[in-house]
mmCIF file of N, CA and C in Angstrom:
data_model
loop_
_atom_site.group_PDB
_atom_site.id
_atom_site.type_symbol
_atom_site.label_atom_id
_atom_site.label_comp_id
_atom_site.label_asym_id
_atom_site.label_seq_id
_atom_site.Cartn_x
_atom_site.Cartn_y
_atom_site.Cartn_z
ATOM 1 N N MET Q 29 0.824 -1.201 0.000
ATOM 2 C CA MET Q 29 0.000 0.000 0.000
ATOM 3 C C MET Q 29 0.866 1.262 0.000
ATOM 4 N N ASN Q 30 2.005 1.201 0.665
ATOM 5 C CA ASN Q 30 2.898 2.340 0.730
ATOM 6 C C ASN Q 30 3.431 2.708 -0.659
ATOM 7 N N LYS Q 31 3.740 1.703 -1.480
ATOM 8 C CA LYS Q 31 4.223 1.970 -2.835
ATOM 9 C C LYS Q 31 3.148 2.653 -3.670
ATOM 10 N N LEU Q 32 1.889 2.272 -3.464
ATOM 11 C CA LEU Q 32 0.788 2.902 -4.173
ATOM 12 C C LEU Q 32 0.677 4.372 -3.780
ATOM 13 N N ALA Q 33 0.807 4.653 -2.505
ATOM 14 C CA ALA Q 33 0.753 6.040 -2.027
ATOM 15 C C ALA Q 33 1.908 6.848 -2.616
ATOM 16 N N GLN Q 34 3.106 6.236 -2.697
ATOM 17 C CA GLN Q 34 4.248 6.932 -3.273
ATOM 18 C C GLN Q 34 4.020 7.220 -4.750
ATOM 19 N N LYS Q 35 3.409 6.284 -5.467
ATOM 20 C CA LYS Q 35 3.129 6.489 -6.888
ATOM 21 C C LYS Q 35 2.142 7.633 -7.066
ATOM 22 N N ASP Q 36 1.103 7.669 -6.227
ATOM 23 C CA ASP Q 36 0.137 8.757 -6.303
ATOM 24 C C ASP Q 36 0.818 10.104 -6.071
ATOM 25 N N ASP Q 37 1.713 10.155 -5.081
ATOM 26 C CA ASP Q 37 2.439 11.401 -4.811
ATOM 27 C C ASP Q 37 3.300 11.786 -6.005
ATOM 28 N N SER Q 38 3.940 10.814 -6.610
ATOM 29 C CA SER Q 38 4.781 11.064 -7.773
ATOM 30 C C SER Q 38 3.942 11.570 -8.947
ATOM 31 N N ASP Q 39 2.799 10.944 -9.174
ATOM 32 C CA ASP Q 39 1.911 11.384 -10.253
ATOM 33 C C ASP Q 39 1.420 12.806 -10.009
ATOM 34 N N GLN Q 40 1.114 13.119 -8.762
ATOM 35 C CA GLN Q 40 0.638 14.461 -8.433
ATOM 36 C C GLN Q 40 1.751 15.488 -8.629
ATOM 37 N N THR Q 41 2.975 15.108 -8.292
ATOM 38 C CA THR Q 41 4.109 16.018 -8.467
ATOM 39 C C THR Q 41 4.323 16.308 -9.952
ATOM 40 N N VAL Q 42 4.277 15.280 -10.777
ATOM 41 C CA VAL Q 42 4.445 15.454 -12.226
ATOM 42 C C VAL Q 42 3.307 16.311 -12.780
ATOM 43 N N ALA Q 43 2.078 16.039 -12.345
ATOM 44 C CA ALA Q 43 0.939 16.820 -12.816
ATOM 45 C C ALA Q 43 1.084 18.276 -12.383
ATOM 46 N N SER Q 44 1.552 18.481 -11.173
ATOM 47 C CA SER Q 44 1.745 19.844 -10.658
ATOM 48 C C SER Q 44 2.819 20.568 -11.460
ATOM 49 N N GLU Q 45 3.914 19.874 -11.773
ATOM 50 C CA GLU Q 45 4.980 20.485 -12.569
ATOM 51 C C GLU Q 45 4.482 20.819 -13.970
ATOM 52 N N ASP Q 46 3.703 19.923 -14.572
ATOM 53 C CA ASP Q 46 3.128 20.187 -15.889
ATOM 54 C C ASP Q 46 2.215 21.399 -15.844
ATOM 55 N N GLN Q 47 1.441 21.482 -14.777
ATOM 56 C CA GLN Q 47 0.518 22.604 -14.614
ATOM 57 C C GLN Q 47 1.300 23.908 -14.451
ATOM 58 N N ASP Q 48 2.385 23.873 -13.676
ATOM 59 C CA ASP Q 48 3.218 25.055 -13.490
ATOM 60 C C ASP Q 48 3.828 25.507 -14.815
ATOM 61 N N GLU Q 49 4.313 24.545 -15.606
ATOM 62 C CA GLU Q 49 4.888 24.883 -16.917
ATOM 63 C C GLU Q 49 3.816 25.457 -17.837
ATOM 64 N N GLY Q 50 2.637 24.873 -17.801
ATOM 65 C CA GLY Q 50 1.535 25.379 -18.615
ATOM 66 C C GLY Q 50 1.154 26.791 -18.201
ATOM 67 N N LEU Q 51 1.136 27.048 -16.905
ATOM 68 C CA LEU Q 51 0.812 28.376 -16.399
ATOM 69 C C LEU Q 51 1.887 29.377 -16.798
ATOM 70 N N ALA Q 52 3.135 28.981 -16.703
ATOM 71 C CA ALA Q 52 4.238 29.869 -17.082
ATOM 72 C C ALA Q 52 4.146 30.219 -18.568
ATOM 73 N N GLN Q 53 3.843 29.237 -19.404
ATOM 74 C CA GLN Q 53 3.703 29.496 -20.841
ATOM 75 C C GLN Q 53 2.519 30.408 -21.112
ATOM 76 N N PHE Q 54 1.410 30.172 -20.409
ATOM 77 C CA PHE Q 54 0.224 31.013 -20.559
ATOM 78 C C PHE Q 54 0.555 32.457 -20.186
ATOM 79 N N GLU Q 55 1.289 32.649 -19.092
ATOM 80 C CA GLU Q 55 1.662 33.994 -18.672
ATOM 81 C C GLU Q 55 2.550 34.673 -19.712
ATOM 82 N N LYS Q 56 3.491 33.916 -20.289
ATOM 83 C CA LYS Q 56 4.346 34.478 -21.337
ATOM 84 C C LYS Q 56 3.512 34.888 -22.545
ATOM 85 N N ASP Q 57 2.587 33.999 -22.952
ATOM 86 C CA ASP Q 57 1.728 34.303 -24.092
ATOM 87 C C ASP Q 57 0.848 35.515 -23.820
ATOM 88 N N LEU Q 58 0.323 35.582 -22.605
ATOM 89 C CA LEU Q 58 -0.536 36.700 -22.224
ATOM 90 C C LEU Q 58 0.257 38.007 -22.219
ATOM 91 N N ASP Q 59 1.465 37.979 -21.663
ATOM 92 C CA ASP Q 59 2.319 39.171 -21.656
ATOM 93 C C ASP Q 59 2.619 39.638 -23.077
ATOM 94 N N LEU Q 60 2.915 38.696 -23.953
ATOM 95 C CA LEU Q 60 3.216 39.040 -25.340
ATOM 96 C C LEU Q 60 1.997 39.661 -26.020
ATOM 97 N N ALA Q 61 0.838 39.036 -25.837
ATOM 98 C CA ALA Q 61 -0.388 39.561 -26.443
ATOM 99 C C ALA Q 61 -0.704 40.948 -25.903
ATOM 100 N N LEU Q 62 -0.526 41.136 -24.610
ATOM 101 C CA LEU Q 62 -0.803 42.432 -24.005
ATOM 102 C C LEU Q 62 0.147 43.498 -24.532
ATOM 103 N N SER Q 63 1.426 43.163 -24.617
ATOM 104 C CA SER Q 63 2.388 44.146 -25.103
ATOM 105 C C SER Q 63 2.122 44.489 -26.568
ATOM 106 N N GLU Q 64 1.732 43.503 -27.362
ATOM 107 C CA GLU Q 64 1.400 43.763 -28.763
ATOM 108 C C GLU Q 64 0.167 44.649 -28.862
ATOM 109 N N THR Q 65 -0.819 44.395 -28.012
ATOM 110 C CA THR Q 65 -2.041 45.203 -28.015
ATOM 111 C C THR Q 65 -1.738 46.639 -27.607
ATOM 112 N N VAL Q 66 -0.928 46.800 -26.578
ATOM 113 C CA VAL Q 66 -0.552 48.140 -26.121
ATOM 114 C C VAL Q 66 0.233 48.862 -27.212
ATOM 115 N N GLU Q 67 1.149 48.150 -27.829
ATOM 116 C CA GLU Q 67 1.944 48.751 -28.901
ATOM 117 C C GLU Q 67 1.056 49.217 -30.055
ATOM 118 N N LYS Q 68 0.100 48.400 -30.433
ATOM 119 C CA LYS Q 68 -0.811 48.785 -31.521
ATOM 120 C C LYS Q 68 -1.645 49.999 -31.133
ATOM 121 N N GLU Q 69 -2.111 50.039 -29.886
ATOM 122 C CA GLU Q 69 -2.913 51.172 -29.430
ATOM 123 C C GLU Q 69 -2.085 52.445 -29.394
ATOM 124 N N VAL Q 70 -0.861 52.355 -28.924
ATOM 125 C CA VAL Q 70 0.018 53.525 -28.894
ATOM 126 C C VAL Q 70 0.288 54.001 -30.324
ATOM 127 N N ASP Q 71 0.565 53.080 -31.219
ATOM 128 C CA ASP Q 71 0.784 53.437 -32.625
ATOM 129 C C ASP Q 71 -0.445 54.119 -33.211
ATOM 130 N N ARG Q 72 -1.620 53.608 -32.888
ATOM 131 C CA ARG Q 72 -2.858 54.190 -33.396
ATOM 132 C C ARG Q 72 -3.026 55.619 -32.886
ATOM 133 N N GLN Q 73 -2.751 55.822 -31.603
ATOM 134 C CA GLN Q 73 -2.888 57.160 -31.019
ATOM 135 C C GLN Q 73 -1.863 58.127 -31.611
ATOM 136 N N ILE Q 74 -0.661 57.653 -31.830
ATOM 137 C CA ILE Q 74 0.369 58.496 -32.447
ATOM 138 C C ILE Q 74 -0.051 58.878 -33.861
ATOM 139 N N ASP Q 75 -0.528 57.915 -34.624
ATOM 140 C CA ASP Q 75 -0.991 58.196 -35.986
ATOM 141 C C ASP Q 75 -2.133 59.201 -35.977
ATOM 142 N N GLU Q 76 -3.037 59.048 -35.032
ATOM 143 C CA GLU Q 76 -4.176 59.959 -34.916
ATOM 144 C C GLU Q 76 -3.689 61.388 -34.635
ATOM 145 N N GLU Q 77 -2.746 61.522 -33.712
ATOM 146 C CA GLU Q 77 -2.193 62.836 -33.379
ATOM 147 C C GLU Q 77 -1.433 63.432 -34.572
ATOM 148 N N LEU Q 78 -0.677 62.602 -35.255
ATOM 149 C CA LEU Q 78 0.044 63.091 -36.436
ATOM 150 C C LEU Q 78 -0.921 63.577 -37.517
ATOM 151 N N ASP Q 79 -2.003 62.829 -37.714
ATOM 152 C CA ASP Q 79 -3.007 63.246 -38.694
ATOM 153 C C ASP Q 79 -3.616 64.593 -38.317
ATOM 154 N N LYS Q 80 -3.915 64.773 -37.039
ATOM 155 C CA LYS Q 80 -4.490 66.046 -36.573
ATOM 156 C C LYS Q 80 -3.512 67.191 -36.806
ATOM 157 N N LYS Q 81 -2.251 66.971 -36.436
ATOM 158 C CA LYS Q 81 -1.237 68.018 -36.605
ATOM 159 C C LYS Q 81 -1.012 68.324 -38.079
ATOM 160 N N THR Q 82 -1.019 67.304 -38.909
ATOM 161 C CA THR Q 82 -0.841 67.488 -40.348
ATOM 162 C C THR Q 82 -1.988 68.326 -40.916
ATOM 163 N N GLU Q 83 -3.221 68.006 -40.505
ATOM 164 C CA GLU Q 83 -4.378 68.774 -40.958
ATOM 165 C C GLU Q 83 -4.274 70.229 -40.526
ATOM 166 N N GLU Q 84 -3.845 70.465 -39.291
ATOM 167 C CA GLU Q 84 -3.698 71.836 -38.792
ATOM 168 C C GLU Q 84 -2.652 72.597 -39.605
ATOM 169 N N LEU Q 85 -1.552 71.926 -39.903
ATOM 170 C CA LEU Q 85 -0.501 72.580 -40.672
ATOM 171 C C LEU Q 85 -0.948 72.871 -42.101
ATOM 172 N N LEU Q 86 -1.716 71.976 -42.668
ATOM 173 C CA LEU Q 86 -2.179 72.176 -44.038
ATOM 174 C C LEU Q 86 -3.198 73.311 -44.126
ATOM 175 N N ARG Q 87 -3.919 73.547 -43.050
ATOM 176 C CA ARG Q 87 -4.924 74.619 -43.037
ATOM 177 C C ARG Q 87 -4.284 75.989 -42.908
ATOM 178 N N THR Q 88 -3.072 76.044 -42.412
ATOM 179 C CA THR Q 88 -2.462 77.365 -42.183
ATOM 180 C C THR Q 88 -1.619 77.814 -43.348
#
C-alpha cells in the first residue's frame, strides 16, 4: 500500500509540474499579447495625433 501512495504522490508532483509549466507558458503568451495590443494602441494614437497636426498645418 505504501508503494501505491508513493506512486500517487509522484503522479501528483508530475501533474503539478506540468501545470506550473503550462501556467508559465500562458503567462508568457498573455504578456506578449498584451504588449502587442498596447503597442498597436500607442501606434494608433500616435498616428491619430500626427493626422491632426498634419491637418492643422495644411490649413495654415
